[in-house]
Short mmCIF file of C-alpha atoms in Angstrom, two decimals:
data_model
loop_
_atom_site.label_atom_id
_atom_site.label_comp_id
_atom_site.label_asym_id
_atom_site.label_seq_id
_atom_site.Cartn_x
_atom_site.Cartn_y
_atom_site.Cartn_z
CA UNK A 175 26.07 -35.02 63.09
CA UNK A 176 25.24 -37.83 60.45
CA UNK A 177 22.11 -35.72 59.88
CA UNK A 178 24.31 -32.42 59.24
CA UNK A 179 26.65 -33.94 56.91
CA UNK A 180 23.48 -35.37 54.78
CA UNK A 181 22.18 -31.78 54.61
CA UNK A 182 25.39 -30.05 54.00
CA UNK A 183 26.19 -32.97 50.91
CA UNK A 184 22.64 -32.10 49.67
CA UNK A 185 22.92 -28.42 49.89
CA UNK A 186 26.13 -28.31 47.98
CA UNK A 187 24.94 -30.68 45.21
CA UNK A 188 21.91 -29.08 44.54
CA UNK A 189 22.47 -25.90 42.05
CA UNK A 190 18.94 -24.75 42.09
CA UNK A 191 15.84 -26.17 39.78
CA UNK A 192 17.09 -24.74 36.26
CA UNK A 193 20.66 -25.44 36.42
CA UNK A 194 23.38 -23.31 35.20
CA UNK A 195 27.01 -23.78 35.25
CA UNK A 196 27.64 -26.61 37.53
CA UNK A 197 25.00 -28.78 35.15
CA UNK A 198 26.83 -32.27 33.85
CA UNK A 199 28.49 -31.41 30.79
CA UNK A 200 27.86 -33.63 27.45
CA UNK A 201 31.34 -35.06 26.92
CA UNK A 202 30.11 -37.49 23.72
CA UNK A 203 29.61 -34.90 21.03
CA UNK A 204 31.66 -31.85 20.30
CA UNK A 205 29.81 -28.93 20.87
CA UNK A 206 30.04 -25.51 19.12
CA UNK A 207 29.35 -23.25 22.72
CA UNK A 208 30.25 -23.81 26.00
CA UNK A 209 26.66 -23.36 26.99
CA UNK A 210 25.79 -26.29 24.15
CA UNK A 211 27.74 -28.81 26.11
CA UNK A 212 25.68 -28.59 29.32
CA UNK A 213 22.54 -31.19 29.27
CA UNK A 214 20.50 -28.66 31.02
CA UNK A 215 17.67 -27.56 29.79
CA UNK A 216 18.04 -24.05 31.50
CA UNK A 217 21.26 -23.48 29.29
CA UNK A 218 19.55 -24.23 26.27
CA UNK A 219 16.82 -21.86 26.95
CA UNK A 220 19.56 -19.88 27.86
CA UNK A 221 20.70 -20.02 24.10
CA UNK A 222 17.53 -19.56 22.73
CA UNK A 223 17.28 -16.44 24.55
CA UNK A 224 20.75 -14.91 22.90
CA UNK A 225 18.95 -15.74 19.74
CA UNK A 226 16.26 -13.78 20.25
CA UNK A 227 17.79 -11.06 21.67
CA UNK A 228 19.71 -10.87 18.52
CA UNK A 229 16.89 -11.46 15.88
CA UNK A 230 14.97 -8.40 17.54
CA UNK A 231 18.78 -6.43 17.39
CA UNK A 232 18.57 -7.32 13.31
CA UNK A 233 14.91 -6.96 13.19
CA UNK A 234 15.35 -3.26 14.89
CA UNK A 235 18.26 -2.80 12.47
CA UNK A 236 15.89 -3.84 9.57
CA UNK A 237 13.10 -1.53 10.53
CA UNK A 238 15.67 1.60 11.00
CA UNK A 239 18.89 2.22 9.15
CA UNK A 240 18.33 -0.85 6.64
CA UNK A 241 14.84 0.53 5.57
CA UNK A 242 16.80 4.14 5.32
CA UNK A 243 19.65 2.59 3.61
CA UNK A 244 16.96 1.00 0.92
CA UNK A 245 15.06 4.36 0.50
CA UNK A 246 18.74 6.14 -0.32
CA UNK A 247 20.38 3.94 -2.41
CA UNK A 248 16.60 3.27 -4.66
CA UNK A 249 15.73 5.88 -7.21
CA UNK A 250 12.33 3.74 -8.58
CA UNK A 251 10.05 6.68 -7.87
CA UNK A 252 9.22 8.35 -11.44
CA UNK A 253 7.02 11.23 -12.03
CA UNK A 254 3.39 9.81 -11.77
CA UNK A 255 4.14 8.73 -7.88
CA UNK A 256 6.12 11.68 -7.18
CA UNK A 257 3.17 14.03 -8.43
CA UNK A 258 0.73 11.60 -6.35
CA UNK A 259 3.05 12.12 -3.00
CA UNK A 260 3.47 15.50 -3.60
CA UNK A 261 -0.51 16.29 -3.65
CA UNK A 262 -1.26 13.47 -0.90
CA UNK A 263 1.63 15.52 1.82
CA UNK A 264 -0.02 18.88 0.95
CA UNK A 265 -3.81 17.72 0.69
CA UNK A 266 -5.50 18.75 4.39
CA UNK A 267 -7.10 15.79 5.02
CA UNK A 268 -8.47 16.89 8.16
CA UNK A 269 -10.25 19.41 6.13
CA UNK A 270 -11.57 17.50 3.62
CA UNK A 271 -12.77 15.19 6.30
CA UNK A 272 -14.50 18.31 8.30
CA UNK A 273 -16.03 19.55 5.29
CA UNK A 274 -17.76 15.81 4.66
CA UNK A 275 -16.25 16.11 0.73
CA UNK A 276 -14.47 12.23 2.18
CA UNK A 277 -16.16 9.09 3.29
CA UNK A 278 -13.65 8.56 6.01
CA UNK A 279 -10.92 10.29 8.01
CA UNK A 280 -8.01 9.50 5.90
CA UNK A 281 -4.08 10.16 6.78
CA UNK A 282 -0.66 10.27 5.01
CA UNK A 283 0.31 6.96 6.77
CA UNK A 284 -2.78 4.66 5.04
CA UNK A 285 -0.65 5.34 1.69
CA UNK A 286 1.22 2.82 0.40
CA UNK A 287 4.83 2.69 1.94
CA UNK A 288 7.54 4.10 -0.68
CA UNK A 289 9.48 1.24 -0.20
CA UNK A 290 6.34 -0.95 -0.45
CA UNK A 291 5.54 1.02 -4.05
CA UNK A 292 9.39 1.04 -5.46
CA UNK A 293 9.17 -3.29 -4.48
CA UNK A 294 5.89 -3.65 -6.35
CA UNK A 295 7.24 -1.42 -9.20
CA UNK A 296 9.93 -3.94 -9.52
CA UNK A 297 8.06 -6.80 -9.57
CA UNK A 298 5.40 -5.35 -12.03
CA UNK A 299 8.48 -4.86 -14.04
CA UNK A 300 9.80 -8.01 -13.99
CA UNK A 301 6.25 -9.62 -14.42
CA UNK A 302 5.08 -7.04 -16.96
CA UNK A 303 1.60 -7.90 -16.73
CA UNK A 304 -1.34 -7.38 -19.03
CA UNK A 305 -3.86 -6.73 -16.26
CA UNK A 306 -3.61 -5.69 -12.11
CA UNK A 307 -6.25 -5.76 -9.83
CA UNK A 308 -5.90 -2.99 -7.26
CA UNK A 309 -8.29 -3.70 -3.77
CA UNK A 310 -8.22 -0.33 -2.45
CA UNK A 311 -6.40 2.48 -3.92
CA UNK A 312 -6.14 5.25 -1.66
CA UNK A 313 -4.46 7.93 -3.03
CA UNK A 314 -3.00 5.55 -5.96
CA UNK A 315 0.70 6.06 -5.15
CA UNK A 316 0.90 1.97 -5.18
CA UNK A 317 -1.54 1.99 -8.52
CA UNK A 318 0.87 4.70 -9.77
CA UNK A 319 3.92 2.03 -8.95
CA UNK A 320 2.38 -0.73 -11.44
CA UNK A 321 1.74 1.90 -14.33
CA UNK A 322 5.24 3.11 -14.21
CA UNK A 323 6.32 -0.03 -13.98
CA UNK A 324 4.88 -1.97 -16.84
CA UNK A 325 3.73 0.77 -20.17
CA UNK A 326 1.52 -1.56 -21.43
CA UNK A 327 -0.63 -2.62 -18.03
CA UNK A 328 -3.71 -2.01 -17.75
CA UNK A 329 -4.43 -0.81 -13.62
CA UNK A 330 -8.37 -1.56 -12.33
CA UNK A 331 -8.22 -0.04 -8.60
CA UNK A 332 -11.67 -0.72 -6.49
CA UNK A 333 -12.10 2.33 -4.12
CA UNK A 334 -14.79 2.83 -2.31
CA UNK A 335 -15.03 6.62 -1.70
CA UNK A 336 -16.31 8.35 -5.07
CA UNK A 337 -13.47 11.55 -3.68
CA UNK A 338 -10.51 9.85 -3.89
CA UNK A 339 -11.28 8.92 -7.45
CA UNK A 340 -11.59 12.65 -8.73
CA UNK A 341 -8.72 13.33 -6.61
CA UNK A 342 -6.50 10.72 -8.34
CA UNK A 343 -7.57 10.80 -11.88
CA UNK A 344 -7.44 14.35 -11.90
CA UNK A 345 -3.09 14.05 -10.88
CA UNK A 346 -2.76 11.44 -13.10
CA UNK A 347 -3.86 12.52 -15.69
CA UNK A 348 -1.75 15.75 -15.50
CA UNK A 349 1.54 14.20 -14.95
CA UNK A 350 0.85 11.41 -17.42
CA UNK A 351 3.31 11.59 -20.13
CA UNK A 352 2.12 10.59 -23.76
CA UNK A 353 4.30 8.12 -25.17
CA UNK A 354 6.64 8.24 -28.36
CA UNK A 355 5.01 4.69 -29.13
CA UNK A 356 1.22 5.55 -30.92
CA UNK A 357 0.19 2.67 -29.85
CA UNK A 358 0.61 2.49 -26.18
CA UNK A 359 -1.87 4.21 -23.76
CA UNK A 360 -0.90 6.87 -21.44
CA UNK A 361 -1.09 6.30 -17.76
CA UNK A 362 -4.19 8.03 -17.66
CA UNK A 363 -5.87 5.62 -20.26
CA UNK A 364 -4.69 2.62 -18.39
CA UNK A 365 -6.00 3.30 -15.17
CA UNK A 366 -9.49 2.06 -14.11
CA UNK A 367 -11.19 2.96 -10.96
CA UNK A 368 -14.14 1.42 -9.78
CA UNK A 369 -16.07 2.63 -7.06
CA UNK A 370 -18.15 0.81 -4.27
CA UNK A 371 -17.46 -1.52 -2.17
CA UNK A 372 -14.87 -4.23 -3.19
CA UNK A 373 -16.80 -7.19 -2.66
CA UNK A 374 -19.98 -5.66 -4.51
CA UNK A 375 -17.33 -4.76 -7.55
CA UNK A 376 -15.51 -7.84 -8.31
CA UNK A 377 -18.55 -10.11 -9.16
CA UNK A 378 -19.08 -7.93 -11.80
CA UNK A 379 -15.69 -7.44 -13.17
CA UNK A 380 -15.62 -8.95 -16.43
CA UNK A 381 -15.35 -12.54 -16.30
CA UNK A 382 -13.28 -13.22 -19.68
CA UNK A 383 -10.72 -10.19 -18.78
CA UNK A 384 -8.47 -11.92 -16.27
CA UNK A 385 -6.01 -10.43 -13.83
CA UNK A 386 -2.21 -11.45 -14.21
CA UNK A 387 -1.13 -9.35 -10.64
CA UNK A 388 -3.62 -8.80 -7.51
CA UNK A 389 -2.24 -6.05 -4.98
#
């Protein structure tokens, strides 16, 4: 019997190995949750938990209706990048690919992001700088970004498929606008593309020109 009462006493005291509500509450320090005044360190992973799930509710929040939200309520996107999107959603570039004319399967989603090019178009303009370094250009909707953004910025894009920088120079050049100042350079003018690979390009990239933006 003494046996039985031992086991019964034990049974009911023990609440399993992570403890949960019957843990010993901390009665010395005011606590902002109810699950904050246990000791346990079940409850506090238990917290930690709730603030994950939460940060992956705002990050899924972020990457949804905020990024919509952004898109909708930003009008950054002037006529050099639209005439660049425009050409890059109609270009077949499963064709081109077939028909060799491109170094590499390419696709709509290696662009730069709209919102990615309307954020760097911002800070271009708030930087204005004399000089950008482009690594990688693509179809040039992000190199597009920095010309609209600052008049007077000169653009040097490294790309390594000798396509891509017909394809872009050509656009460009058509929906560049000339300016009303004489002496400021069209888009056209201020755009550089070097081809090759990157890291064969930039030790010859002239060494008393430097770069005031690197995207």
């Amino acid at each position: 019997l003494s046996n039985n009462e031992t086991n019964t006493s034990t049974m009911t005291d023990y609440v399993g190995r992570f403890l949960g509500t019957n843990a010993d509450k901390d009665e010395t320090t005011v606590q902002s949750s109810a699950a904050s005044a246990h000791k346990s360190t079940s409850t506090r992973w238990s917290v930690l938990s709730e603030r994950l799930q939460g940060l992956l509710t705002e990050a899924a929040a972020i990457g949804t209706g905020m990024e919509e939200y952004c898109l909708e309520m930003s009008d950054l996107e002037g006529p050099i990048m639209h005439a660049l999107r425009t050409k890059m959603m109609s270009t077949n570039w499963k064709g081109e690919w077939e028909e060799q004319k491109t170094m590499f399967a390419y696709g709509e989603e290696m662009s730069t992001d709209p919102l990615e090019a309307q954020f760097i178009k911002a800070l271009t303009t708030m930087k204005q700088p004399r000089r950008v370094l482009e690594v990688g250009m693509f179809t040039g909707y992000g190199a597009a970004a920095m010309l609209e953004g600052a008049p007077s910025t000169t653009v040097v894009s490294l790309e390594i498929d000798p396509y891509l920088k017909t394809w872009v120079s050509e656009c460009v050049a058509q929906a560049s606008e000339a300016s009303t100042n004489p002496e400021l350079k069209t888009a056209s003018e201020r755009l550089e593309i070097i081809t090759g690979p990157a890291l064969d390009s930039m030790p010859n990239l002239p060494s008393d020109q430097p770069f005031d933006l690197v995207f």
